[in-house]
Short mmCIF file of C-alpha atoms in Angstrom, two decimals:
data_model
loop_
_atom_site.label_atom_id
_atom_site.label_comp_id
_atom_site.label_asym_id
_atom_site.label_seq_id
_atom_site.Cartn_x
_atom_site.Cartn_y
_atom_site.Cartn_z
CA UNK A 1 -82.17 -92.20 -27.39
CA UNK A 2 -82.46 -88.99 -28.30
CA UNK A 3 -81.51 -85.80 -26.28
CA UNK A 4 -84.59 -83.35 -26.96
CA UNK A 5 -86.67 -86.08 -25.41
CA UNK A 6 -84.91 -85.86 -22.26
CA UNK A 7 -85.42 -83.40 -19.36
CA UNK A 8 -81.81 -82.07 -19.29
CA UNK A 9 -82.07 -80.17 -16.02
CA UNK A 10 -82.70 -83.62 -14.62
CA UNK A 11 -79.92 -84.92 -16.03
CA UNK A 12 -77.85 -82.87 -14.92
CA UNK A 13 -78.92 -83.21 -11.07
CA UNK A 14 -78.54 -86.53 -11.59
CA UNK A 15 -74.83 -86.08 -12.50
CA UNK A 16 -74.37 -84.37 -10.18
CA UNK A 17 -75.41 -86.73 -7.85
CA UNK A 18 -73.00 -89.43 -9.69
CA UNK A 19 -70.07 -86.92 -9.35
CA UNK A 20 -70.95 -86.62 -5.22
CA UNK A 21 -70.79 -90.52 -5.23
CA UNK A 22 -67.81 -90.44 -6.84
CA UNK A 23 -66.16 -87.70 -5.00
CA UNK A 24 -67.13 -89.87 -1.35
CA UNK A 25 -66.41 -92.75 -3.04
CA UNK A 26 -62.62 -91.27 -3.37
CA UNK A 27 -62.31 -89.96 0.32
CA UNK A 28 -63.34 -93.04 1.76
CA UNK A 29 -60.08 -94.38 0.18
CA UNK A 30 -58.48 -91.64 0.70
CA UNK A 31 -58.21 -90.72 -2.69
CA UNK A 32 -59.59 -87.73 -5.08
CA UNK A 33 -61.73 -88.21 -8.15
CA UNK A 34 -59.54 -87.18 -10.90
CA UNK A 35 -61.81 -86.22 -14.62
CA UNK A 36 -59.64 -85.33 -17.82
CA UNK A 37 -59.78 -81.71 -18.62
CA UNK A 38 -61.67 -81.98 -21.57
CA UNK A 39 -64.70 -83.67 -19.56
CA UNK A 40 -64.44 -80.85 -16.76
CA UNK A 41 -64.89 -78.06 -19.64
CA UNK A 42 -67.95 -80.07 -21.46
CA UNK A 43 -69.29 -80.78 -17.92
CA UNK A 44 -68.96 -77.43 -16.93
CA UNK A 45 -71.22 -75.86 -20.14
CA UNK A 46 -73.71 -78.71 -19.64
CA UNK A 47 -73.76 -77.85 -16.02
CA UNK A 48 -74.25 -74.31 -16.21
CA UNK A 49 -76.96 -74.17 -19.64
CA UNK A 50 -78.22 -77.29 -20.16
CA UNK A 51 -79.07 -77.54 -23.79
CA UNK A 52 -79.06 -80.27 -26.52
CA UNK A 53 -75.82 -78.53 -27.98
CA UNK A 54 -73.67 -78.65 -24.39
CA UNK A 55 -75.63 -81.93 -24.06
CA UNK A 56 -74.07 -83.48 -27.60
CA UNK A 57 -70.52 -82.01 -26.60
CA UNK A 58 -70.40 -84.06 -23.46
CA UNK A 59 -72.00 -87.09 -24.53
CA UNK A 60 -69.27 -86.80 -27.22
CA UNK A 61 -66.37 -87.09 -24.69
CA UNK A 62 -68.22 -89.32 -22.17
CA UNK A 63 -70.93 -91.25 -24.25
CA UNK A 64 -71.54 -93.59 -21.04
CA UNK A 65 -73.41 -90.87 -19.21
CA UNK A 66 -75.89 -91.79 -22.41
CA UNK A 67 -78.27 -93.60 -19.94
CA UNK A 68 -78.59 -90.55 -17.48
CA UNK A 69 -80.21 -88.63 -20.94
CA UNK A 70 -82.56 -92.03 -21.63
CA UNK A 71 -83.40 -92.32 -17.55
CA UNK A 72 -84.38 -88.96 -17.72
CA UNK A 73 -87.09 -89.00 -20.74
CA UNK A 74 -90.50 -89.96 -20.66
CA UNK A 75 -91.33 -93.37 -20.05
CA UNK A 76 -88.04 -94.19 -18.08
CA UNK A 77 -87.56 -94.65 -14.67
CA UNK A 78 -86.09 -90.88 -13.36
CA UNK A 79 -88.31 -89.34 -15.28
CA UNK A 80 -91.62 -91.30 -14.36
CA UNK A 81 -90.88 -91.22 -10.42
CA UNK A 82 -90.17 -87.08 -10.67
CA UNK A 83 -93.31 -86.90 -12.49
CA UNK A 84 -95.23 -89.18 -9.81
CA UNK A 85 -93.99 -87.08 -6.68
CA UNK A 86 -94.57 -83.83 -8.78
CA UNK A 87 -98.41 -85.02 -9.19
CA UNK A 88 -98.79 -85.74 -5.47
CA UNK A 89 -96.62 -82.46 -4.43
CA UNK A 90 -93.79 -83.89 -3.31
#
């Protein structure tokens, strides 16, 4: 996978969807999503400028969110649908 392939503002509206699952996910328990400090601050940069250098520094502390960056290029499956529904205005 590599990051300049991937469409990063995407990626990161797809995180942010994952972190508003999460966060319901929590209050249905009754609970709050907790994230280490170090992820908040690399989240944070990515969220704000998406680039492939605030892209490598989170991927370094969470390398699991790897698949968002892959979903997200061409050929996979976020990327393809946003493209379809962008063709037909939608």
């Amino acid at each position: 996978m590599t990051i300049a392939k991937s469409n990063l503002a995407m990626v990161r509206d797809e995180i942010i969807n994952l972190h508003q699952m999460m966060n319901a996910e929590a209050a249905k328990n009754g609970e709050t999503a907790a994230f280490r400090t170090e992820y908040v601050s690399a989240w944070y940069a990515f969220r704000d400028e998406p680039t492939i250098a605030t892209a490598q520094a989170l991927l370094a502390l969470a390398p699991q969110l790897s698949e968002y960056f892959e979903m997200c290029s061409p050929g996979h499956e976020f990327y393809e649908r946003a493209q379809l529904l962008k063709s037909h205005g939608l």
